[in-house]
Short mmCIF file of N, CA and C in Angstrom, two decimals:
data_model
loop_
_atom_site.label_atom_id
_atom_site.label_comp_id
_atom_site.label_asym_id
_atom_site.label_seq_id
_atom_site.Cartn_x
_atom_site.Cartn_y
_atom_site.Cartn_z
N UNK A 966 -5.46 -15.15 -11.73
CA UNK A 966 -4.35 -15.97 -11.30
C UNK A 966 -4.07 -15.71 -9.82
N UNK A 967 -3.61 -16.74 -9.15
CA UNK A 967 -3.33 -16.68 -7.71
C UNK A 967 -2.41 -15.52 -7.35
N UNK A 968 -1.42 -15.28 -8.15
CA UNK A 968 -0.45 -14.24 -7.82
C UNK A 968 -1.04 -12.84 -7.78
N UNK A 969 -2.23 -12.67 -8.36
CA UNK A 969 -2.87 -11.35 -8.42
C UNK A 969 -3.70 -11.03 -7.18
N UNK A 970 -4.07 -12.04 -6.39
CA UNK A 970 -4.93 -11.77 -5.24
C UNK A 970 -4.47 -12.43 -3.95
N UNK A 971 -3.38 -13.19 -3.99
CA UNK A 971 -2.98 -13.98 -2.84
C UNK A 971 -1.53 -13.68 -2.45
N UNK A 972 -1.33 -13.35 -1.17
CA UNK A 972 0.01 -13.21 -0.62
C UNK A 972 0.28 -14.39 0.29
N UNK A 973 1.54 -14.78 0.42
CA UNK A 973 1.86 -15.95 1.24
C UNK A 973 3.02 -15.65 2.19
N UNK A 974 2.87 -16.12 3.43
CA UNK A 974 3.94 -16.04 4.44
C UNK A 974 4.21 -17.47 4.88
N UNK A 975 5.45 -17.88 4.72
CA UNK A 975 5.83 -19.26 5.03
C UNK A 975 6.60 -19.33 6.35
N UNK A 976 6.60 -20.50 6.95
CA UNK A 976 7.34 -20.71 8.18
C UNK A 976 8.84 -20.49 7.96
N UNK A 977 9.34 -20.91 6.83
CA UNK A 977 10.78 -20.85 6.57
C UNK A 977 11.20 -19.65 5.72
N UNK A 978 10.37 -18.64 5.67
CA UNK A 978 10.66 -17.34 5.03
C UNK A 978 10.75 -17.41 3.51
N UNK A 979 11.59 -18.28 2.98
CA UNK A 979 11.81 -18.42 1.54
C UNK A 979 12.18 -17.10 0.87
N UNK A 980 13.07 -16.36 1.48
CA UNK A 980 13.62 -15.16 0.86
C UNK A 980 14.76 -15.58 -0.06
N UNK A 981 14.95 -14.85 -1.14
CA UNK A 981 16.06 -15.13 -2.05
C UNK A 981 17.34 -14.63 -1.37
N UNK A 982 18.28 -15.52 -1.04
CA UNK A 982 19.42 -15.14 -0.22
C UNK A 982 20.35 -14.10 -0.85
N UNK A 983 20.40 -14.02 -2.16
CA UNK A 983 21.30 -13.08 -2.83
C UNK A 983 20.68 -11.69 -2.99
N UNK A 984 19.39 -11.56 -2.72
CA UNK A 984 18.70 -10.28 -2.88
C UNK A 984 18.58 -9.56 -1.54
N UNK A 985 18.58 -8.25 -1.57
CA UNK A 985 18.38 -7.46 -0.36
C UNK A 985 16.92 -7.57 0.08
N UNK A 986 16.64 -7.07 1.26
CA UNK A 986 15.26 -7.08 1.77
C UNK A 986 14.33 -6.39 0.79
N UNK A 987 14.69 -5.20 0.34
CA UNK A 987 13.81 -4.47 -0.57
C UNK A 987 13.68 -5.18 -1.92
N UNK A 988 14.75 -5.81 -2.39
CA UNK A 988 14.68 -6.55 -3.65
C UNK A 988 13.77 -7.77 -3.53
N UNK A 989 13.81 -8.46 -2.38
CA UNK A 989 12.91 -9.58 -2.16
C UNK A 989 11.46 -9.13 -2.22
N UNK A 990 11.19 -7.98 -1.65
CA UNK A 990 9.81 -7.47 -1.61
C UNK A 990 9.37 -7.01 -2.99
N UNK A 991 10.19 -6.23 -3.68
CA UNK A 991 9.77 -5.72 -5.00
C UNK A 991 9.67 -6.84 -6.02
N UNK A 992 10.46 -7.89 -5.87
CA UNK A 992 10.37 -9.03 -6.78
C UNK A 992 8.96 -9.63 -6.75
N UNK A 993 8.40 -9.74 -5.56
CA UNK A 993 7.05 -10.29 -5.44
C UNK A 993 6.03 -9.42 -6.16
N UNK A 994 6.18 -8.11 -6.08
CA UNK A 994 5.29 -7.21 -6.80
C UNK A 994 5.44 -7.36 -8.30
N UNK A 995 6.67 -7.48 -8.76
CA UNK A 995 6.92 -7.67 -10.19
C UNK A 995 6.28 -8.95 -10.68
N UNK A 996 6.40 -10.02 -9.91
CA UNK A 996 5.81 -11.30 -10.31
C UNK A 996 4.29 -11.19 -10.33
N UNK A 997 3.72 -10.54 -9.34
CA UNK A 997 2.26 -10.44 -9.24
C UNK A 997 1.66 -9.61 -10.37
N UNK A 998 2.29 -8.50 -10.70
CA UNK A 998 1.67 -7.57 -11.63
C UNK A 998 2.47 -7.27 -12.88
N UNK A 999 3.66 -7.82 -13.00
CA UNK A 999 4.46 -7.60 -14.19
C UNK A 999 5.04 -6.20 -14.32
N UNK A 1000 4.94 -5.39 -13.30
CA UNK A 1000 5.50 -4.05 -13.34
C UNK A 1000 6.98 -4.08 -13.00
N UNK A 1001 7.65 -2.96 -13.16
CA UNK A 1001 9.07 -2.89 -12.85
C UNK A 1001 9.28 -2.83 -11.34
N UNK A 1002 10.47 -3.23 -10.93
CA UNK A 1002 10.82 -3.18 -9.50
C UNK A 1002 10.73 -1.74 -9.00
N UNK A 1003 11.16 -0.79 -9.83
CA UNK A 1003 11.16 0.61 -9.43
C UNK A 1003 9.74 1.08 -9.07
N UNK A 1004 8.74 0.55 -9.75
CA UNK A 1004 7.36 0.98 -9.46
C UNK A 1004 6.90 0.52 -8.08
N UNK A 1005 7.59 -0.45 -7.49
CA UNK A 1005 7.22 -0.96 -6.17
C UNK A 1005 8.13 -0.46 -5.04
N UNK A 1006 9.17 0.27 -5.38
CA UNK A 1006 10.13 0.68 -4.35
C UNK A 1006 9.51 1.52 -3.24
N UNK A 1007 8.69 2.49 -3.61
CA UNK A 1007 8.06 3.34 -2.59
C UNK A 1007 7.20 2.53 -1.64
N UNK A 1008 6.36 1.67 -2.19
CA UNK A 1008 5.50 0.82 -1.36
C UNK A 1008 6.34 -0.13 -0.51
N UNK A 1009 7.40 -0.68 -1.08
CA UNK A 1009 8.27 -1.60 -0.34
C UNK A 1009 8.94 -0.89 0.83
N UNK A 1010 9.42 0.33 0.61
CA UNK A 1010 10.04 1.10 1.69
C UNK A 1010 9.02 1.42 2.78
N UNK A 1011 7.80 1.75 2.37
CA UNK A 1011 6.73 2.02 3.33
C UNK A 1011 6.44 0.78 4.18
N UNK A 1012 6.35 -0.38 3.53
CA UNK A 1012 6.10 -1.62 4.27
C UNK A 1012 7.27 -1.96 5.19
N UNK A 1013 8.50 -1.74 4.73
CA UNK A 1013 9.65 -1.99 5.60
C UNK A 1013 9.61 -1.10 6.83
N UNK A 1014 9.21 0.15 6.65
CA UNK A 1014 9.05 1.05 7.81
C UNK A 1014 7.99 0.50 8.75
N UNK A 1015 6.87 0.08 8.20
CA UNK A 1015 5.76 -0.44 9.02
C UNK A 1015 6.16 -1.67 9.82
N UNK A 1016 7.02 -2.50 9.25
CA UNK A 1016 7.43 -3.71 9.97
C UNK A 1016 8.69 -3.47 10.80
N UNK A 1017 9.11 -2.20 10.90
CA UNK A 1017 10.24 -1.85 11.76
C UNK A 1017 11.60 -2.10 11.16
N UNK A 1018 11.68 -2.18 9.84
CA UNK A 1018 12.95 -2.48 9.19
C UNK A 1018 13.35 -1.43 8.16
N UNK A 1019 12.89 -0.21 8.35
CA UNK A 1019 13.19 0.85 7.39
C UNK A 1019 14.68 1.04 7.15
N UNK A 1020 15.47 0.85 8.17
CA UNK A 1020 16.92 1.01 8.03
C UNK A 1020 17.64 -0.23 7.53
N UNK A 1021 16.91 -1.30 7.25
CA UNK A 1021 17.54 -2.56 6.86
C UNK A 1021 17.24 -2.95 5.41
N UNK A 1022 16.74 -2.02 4.61
CA UNK A 1022 16.30 -2.30 3.24
C UNK A 1022 17.40 -2.93 2.38
N UNK A 1023 18.65 -2.55 2.60
CA UNK A 1023 19.76 -3.02 1.76
C UNK A 1023 20.45 -4.27 2.31
N UNK A 1024 19.92 -4.82 3.40
CA UNK A 1024 20.52 -6.01 4.01
C UNK A 1024 20.06 -7.27 3.29
N UNK A 1025 20.98 -8.23 3.14
CA UNK A 1025 20.60 -9.53 2.59
C UNK A 1025 20.07 -10.39 3.74
N UNK A 1026 19.23 -11.38 3.43
CA UNK A 1026 18.60 -12.18 4.49
C UNK A 1026 19.57 -12.80 5.50
N UNK A 1027 20.76 -13.19 5.06
CA UNK A 1027 21.72 -13.81 5.96
C UNK A 1027 22.20 -12.90 7.07
N UNK A 1028 22.01 -11.60 6.93
CA UNK A 1028 22.43 -10.65 7.97
C UNK A 1028 21.28 -10.25 8.88
N UNK A 1029 20.10 -10.82 8.66
CA UNK A 1029 18.91 -10.50 9.45
C UNK A 1029 18.60 -11.62 10.43
N UNK A 1030 17.99 -11.28 11.55
CA UNK A 1030 17.55 -12.30 12.51
C UNK A 1030 16.32 -13.01 11.94
N UNK A 1031 15.91 -14.08 12.60
CA UNK A 1031 14.72 -14.81 12.15
C UNK A 1031 13.48 -13.94 12.16
N UNK A 1032 13.31 -13.15 13.21
CA UNK A 1032 12.15 -12.26 13.29
C UNK A 1032 12.18 -11.20 12.21
N UNK A 1033 13.37 -10.70 11.90
CA UNK A 1033 13.50 -9.70 10.84
C UNK A 1033 13.19 -10.32 9.47
N UNK A 1034 13.67 -11.54 9.25
CA UNK A 1034 13.38 -12.22 7.99
C UNK A 1034 11.87 -12.43 7.84
N UNK A 1035 11.21 -12.80 8.93
CA UNK A 1035 9.77 -13.03 8.84
C UNK A 1035 9.03 -11.72 8.58
N UNK A 1036 9.53 -10.62 9.12
CA UNK A 1036 8.90 -9.33 8.85
C UNK A 1036 9.10 -8.91 7.39
N UNK A 1037 10.25 -9.23 6.81
CA UNK A 1037 10.45 -9.00 5.37
C UNK A 1037 9.45 -9.86 4.59
N UNK A 1038 9.27 -11.11 5.02
CA UNK A 1038 8.33 -12.00 4.34
C UNK A 1038 6.89 -11.47 4.42
N UNK A 1039 6.54 -10.85 5.52
CA UNK A 1039 5.21 -10.24 5.66
C UNK A 1039 5.07 -9.08 4.68
N UNK A 1040 6.09 -8.23 4.63
CA UNK A 1040 6.06 -7.11 3.68
C UNK A 1040 5.95 -7.63 2.25
N UNK A 1041 6.69 -8.69 1.95
CA UNK A 1041 6.64 -9.29 0.62
C UNK A 1041 5.23 -9.79 0.30
N UNK A 1042 4.58 -10.40 1.27
CA UNK A 1042 3.23 -10.92 1.05
C UNK A 1042 2.22 -9.82 0.79
N UNK A 1043 2.47 -8.63 1.32
CA UNK A 1043 1.51 -7.53 1.21
C UNK A 1043 1.81 -6.53 0.09
N UNK A 1044 2.95 -6.68 -0.58
CA UNK A 1044 3.40 -5.67 -1.55
C UNK A 1044 2.39 -5.43 -2.67
N UNK A 1045 1.71 -6.44 -3.15
CA UNK A 1045 0.79 -6.29 -4.28
C UNK A 1045 -0.65 -6.07 -3.82
N UNK A 1046 -0.83 -5.72 -2.55
CA UNK A 1046 -2.17 -5.47 -1.99
C UNK A 1046 -3.13 -6.62 -2.28
N UNK A 1047 -2.80 -7.82 -1.80
CA UNK A 1047 -3.65 -8.98 -2.08
C UNK A 1047 -4.97 -8.90 -1.30
N UNK A 1048 -5.94 -9.64 -1.76
CA UNK A 1048 -7.21 -9.76 -1.05
C UNK A 1048 -7.09 -10.72 0.13
N UNK A 1049 -6.19 -11.71 -0.01
CA UNK A 1049 -6.03 -12.76 0.99
C UNK A 1049 -4.54 -13.01 1.22
N UNK A 1050 -4.17 -13.20 2.49
CA UNK A 1050 -2.82 -13.65 2.84
C UNK A 1050 -2.95 -15.00 3.51
N UNK A 1051 -2.22 -15.99 2.99
CA UNK A 1051 -2.12 -17.30 3.62
C UNK A 1051 -0.83 -17.31 4.43
N UNK A 1052 -0.92 -17.65 5.70
CA UNK A 1052 0.25 -17.71 6.57
C UNK A 1052 0.35 -19.11 7.14
N UNK A 1053 1.37 -19.84 6.73
CA UNK A 1053 1.57 -21.22 7.16
C UNK A 1053 2.61 -21.27 8.27
N UNK A 1054 2.15 -21.40 9.50
CA UNK A 1054 3.03 -21.44 10.68
C UNK A 1054 4.06 -20.32 10.64
N UNK A 1055 3.61 -19.06 10.51
CA UNK A 1055 4.56 -17.96 10.33
C UNK A 1055 5.44 -17.69 11.54
N UNK A 1056 5.14 -18.28 12.68
CA UNK A 1056 5.96 -18.06 13.87
C UNK A 1056 6.69 -19.34 14.31
N UNK A 1057 6.61 -20.37 13.50
CA UNK A 1057 7.19 -21.66 13.86
C UNK A 1057 8.68 -21.65 14.10
N UNK A 1058 9.41 -20.77 13.44
CA UNK A 1058 10.87 -20.70 13.60
C UNK A 1058 11.31 -19.58 14.53
N UNK A 1059 10.37 -19.01 15.26
CA UNK A 1059 10.68 -17.85 16.10
C UNK A 1059 10.48 -18.18 17.57
N UNK A 1060 11.20 -17.46 18.43
CA UNK A 1060 10.96 -17.63 19.86
C UNK A 1060 9.58 -17.05 20.20
N UNK A 1061 9.08 -17.35 21.37
CA UNK A 1061 7.71 -16.99 21.74
C UNK A 1061 7.45 -15.49 21.67
N UNK A 1062 8.33 -14.68 22.24
CA UNK A 1062 8.11 -13.23 22.23
C UNK A 1062 8.15 -12.66 20.82
N UNK A 1063 9.13 -13.07 20.03
CA UNK A 1063 9.22 -12.59 18.65
C UNK A 1063 8.01 -13.06 17.86
N UNK A 1064 7.61 -14.29 18.07
CA UNK A 1064 6.43 -14.83 17.39
C UNK A 1064 5.17 -14.03 17.71
N UNK A 1065 5.01 -13.67 18.97
CA UNK A 1065 3.85 -12.87 19.36
C UNK A 1065 3.87 -11.51 18.68
N UNK A 1066 5.04 -10.88 18.62
CA UNK A 1066 5.15 -9.56 17.97
C UNK A 1066 4.88 -9.67 16.47
N UNK A 1067 5.38 -10.73 15.85
CA UNK A 1067 5.14 -10.93 14.41
C UNK A 1067 3.65 -11.14 14.15
N UNK A 1068 2.99 -11.90 14.99
CA UNK A 1068 1.55 -12.13 14.80
C UNK A 1068 0.75 -10.84 15.00
N UNK A 1069 1.11 -10.06 15.99
CA UNK A 1069 0.44 -8.77 16.19
C UNK A 1069 0.59 -7.89 14.96
N UNK A 1070 1.79 -7.84 14.43
CA UNK A 1070 2.08 -7.02 13.25
C UNK A 1070 1.32 -7.52 12.03
N UNK A 1071 1.35 -8.82 11.80
CA UNK A 1071 0.65 -9.39 10.65
C UNK A 1071 -0.85 -9.11 10.74
N UNK A 1072 -1.43 -9.31 11.91
CA UNK A 1072 -2.86 -9.03 12.10
C UNK A 1072 -3.18 -7.56 11.89
N UNK A 1073 -2.35 -6.69 12.43
CA UNK A 1073 -2.57 -5.24 12.29
C UNK A 1073 -2.51 -4.81 10.82
N UNK A 1074 -1.49 -5.26 10.11
CA UNK A 1074 -1.35 -4.88 8.71
C UNK A 1074 -2.50 -5.42 7.85
N UNK A 1075 -2.93 -6.63 8.12
CA UNK A 1075 -4.05 -7.19 7.36
C UNK A 1075 -5.34 -6.45 7.66
N UNK A 1076 -5.58 -6.11 8.93
CA UNK A 1076 -6.79 -5.35 9.27
C UNK A 1076 -6.79 -3.99 8.58
N UNK A 1077 -5.66 -3.30 8.64
CA UNK A 1077 -5.57 -1.97 8.05
C UNK A 1077 -5.81 -1.99 6.54
N UNK A 1078 -5.32 -3.01 5.87
CA UNK A 1078 -5.47 -3.08 4.42
C UNK A 1078 -6.71 -3.86 4.01
N UNK A 1079 -7.50 -4.28 4.99
CA UNK A 1079 -8.71 -5.06 4.75
C UNK A 1079 -8.41 -6.32 3.93
N UNK A 1080 -7.32 -6.96 4.32
CA UNK A 1080 -6.88 -8.21 3.70
C UNK A 1080 -7.27 -9.36 4.61
N UNK A 1081 -7.93 -10.36 4.04
CA UNK A 1081 -8.29 -11.55 4.81
C UNK A 1081 -7.01 -12.32 5.14
N UNK A 1082 -6.92 -12.81 6.35
CA UNK A 1082 -5.77 -13.59 6.79
C UNK A 1082 -6.23 -15.00 7.11
N UNK A 1083 -5.65 -15.96 6.42
CA UNK A 1083 -5.89 -17.37 6.72
C UNK A 1083 -4.61 -17.90 7.34
N UNK A 1084 -4.71 -18.26 8.60
CA UNK A 1084 -3.55 -18.65 9.40
C UNK A 1084 -3.60 -20.14 9.72
N UNK A 1085 -2.52 -20.84 9.41
CA UNK A 1085 -2.37 -22.23 9.82
C UNK A 1085 -1.38 -22.22 10.98
N UNK A 1086 -1.81 -22.70 12.13
CA UNK A 1086 -0.93 -22.67 13.30
C UNK A 1086 -1.30 -23.76 14.30
N UNK A 1087 -0.30 -24.16 15.06
CA UNK A 1087 -0.52 -25.04 16.20
C UNK A 1087 -0.57 -24.22 17.49
N UNK A 1088 -0.28 -22.94 17.39
CA UNK A 1088 -0.22 -22.07 18.55
C UNK A 1088 -1.63 -21.62 18.93
N UNK A 1089 -2.13 -22.09 20.06
CA UNK A 1089 -3.51 -21.79 20.47
C UNK A 1089 -3.72 -20.31 20.76
N UNK A 1090 -2.71 -19.64 21.28
CA UNK A 1090 -2.84 -18.19 21.53
C UNK A 1090 -3.01 -17.42 20.23
N UNK A 1091 -2.25 -17.81 19.22
CA UNK A 1091 -2.36 -17.12 17.93
C UNK A 1091 -3.69 -17.46 17.26
N UNK A 1092 -4.11 -18.69 17.37
CA UNK A 1092 -5.39 -19.09 16.79
C UNK A 1092 -6.54 -18.33 17.44
N UNK A 1093 -6.41 -18.06 18.74
CA UNK A 1093 -7.48 -17.36 19.47
C UNK A 1093 -7.68 -15.93 18.97
N UNK A 1094 -6.72 -15.38 18.25
CA UNK A 1094 -6.85 -14.03 17.71
C UNK A 1094 -7.78 -13.98 16.50
N UNK A 1095 -8.10 -15.13 15.93
CA UNK A 1095 -8.90 -15.19 14.70
C UNK A 1095 -10.38 -14.92 14.98
N UNK A 1096 -11.04 -14.39 13.98
CA UNK A 1096 -12.49 -14.20 14.05
C UNK A 1096 -13.22 -15.53 14.02
N UNK A 1097 -12.64 -16.48 13.31
CA UNK A 1097 -13.26 -17.80 13.18
C UNK A 1097 -12.14 -18.84 13.15
N UNK A 1098 -12.39 -19.98 13.81
CA UNK A 1098 -11.40 -21.05 13.83
C UNK A 1098 -11.98 -22.30 13.19
N UNK A 1099 -11.17 -22.94 12.39
CA UNK A 1099 -11.51 -24.23 11.81
C UNK A 1099 -10.38 -25.17 12.19
N UNK A 1100 -10.72 -26.30 12.78
CA UNK A 1100 -9.72 -27.26 13.24
C UNK A 1100 -9.72 -28.49 12.36
N UNK A 1101 -8.54 -29.06 12.20
CA UNK A 1101 -8.40 -30.33 11.52
C UNK A 1101 -8.34 -31.40 12.60
N UNK A 1102 -9.37 -32.22 12.67
CA UNK A 1102 -9.48 -33.25 13.71
C UNK A 1102 -9.67 -34.59 13.01
N UNK A 1103 -8.70 -35.49 13.19
CA UNK A 1103 -8.76 -36.81 12.58
C UNK A 1103 -9.06 -36.73 11.09
N UNK A 1104 -8.40 -35.81 10.42
CA UNK A 1104 -8.54 -35.69 8.97
C UNK A 1104 -9.79 -34.96 8.50
N UNK A 1105 -10.56 -34.41 9.43
CA UNK A 1105 -11.80 -33.69 9.05
C UNK A 1105 -11.73 -32.25 9.56
N UNK A 1106 -12.26 -31.35 8.74
CA UNK A 1106 -12.34 -29.95 9.15
C UNK A 1106 -13.57 -29.74 10.01
N UNK A 1107 -13.39 -29.03 11.13
CA UNK A 1107 -14.50 -28.77 12.05
C UNK A 1107 -14.43 -27.32 12.51
N UNK A 1108 -15.58 -26.67 12.52
CA UNK A 1108 -15.66 -25.33 13.08
C UNK A 1108 -15.46 -25.40 14.59
N UNK A 1109 -14.94 -24.32 15.17
CA UNK A 1109 -14.71 -24.25 16.61
C UNK A 1109 -15.98 -24.61 17.38
N UNK A 1110 -17.12 -24.15 16.90
CA UNK A 1110 -18.38 -24.40 17.59
C UNK A 1110 -18.79 -25.88 17.60
N UNK A 1111 -18.22 -26.68 16.68
CA UNK A 1111 -18.57 -28.10 16.59
C UNK A 1111 -17.66 -29.00 17.41
N UNK A 1112 -16.65 -28.41 18.04
CA UNK A 1112 -15.68 -29.24 18.77
C UNK A 1112 -16.05 -29.34 20.22
#
């Protein structure tokens, strides 16, 4: 099943507004593997530290900035150690500097965990970070080398 091997990062975060940052992250682990939230707390805290939000675990999304929400979403995508992370315009709602930092972090975490990252973006700088680029041109997929 998709939930067992695929993590997702969305442009609009899609965090549950009533849950804290750590609860949003552990919920994804519970859904992916059916384990208890408690079994994911250590990993969730570790991921929050890695994304620079170790002190914000108990905050609800409404008290976090856009960049902080996106970093929680990244931690959520990685909680179940997926083989692949799909990121759909993960910096679309962020200012340029925050977007660049979020992309650096996402790339670093995926490289470290040997997780494939499939990024959908209009940002040419972010696309240039990829090992391989595929463009959608007039409704057709084209490799960078074919353009």
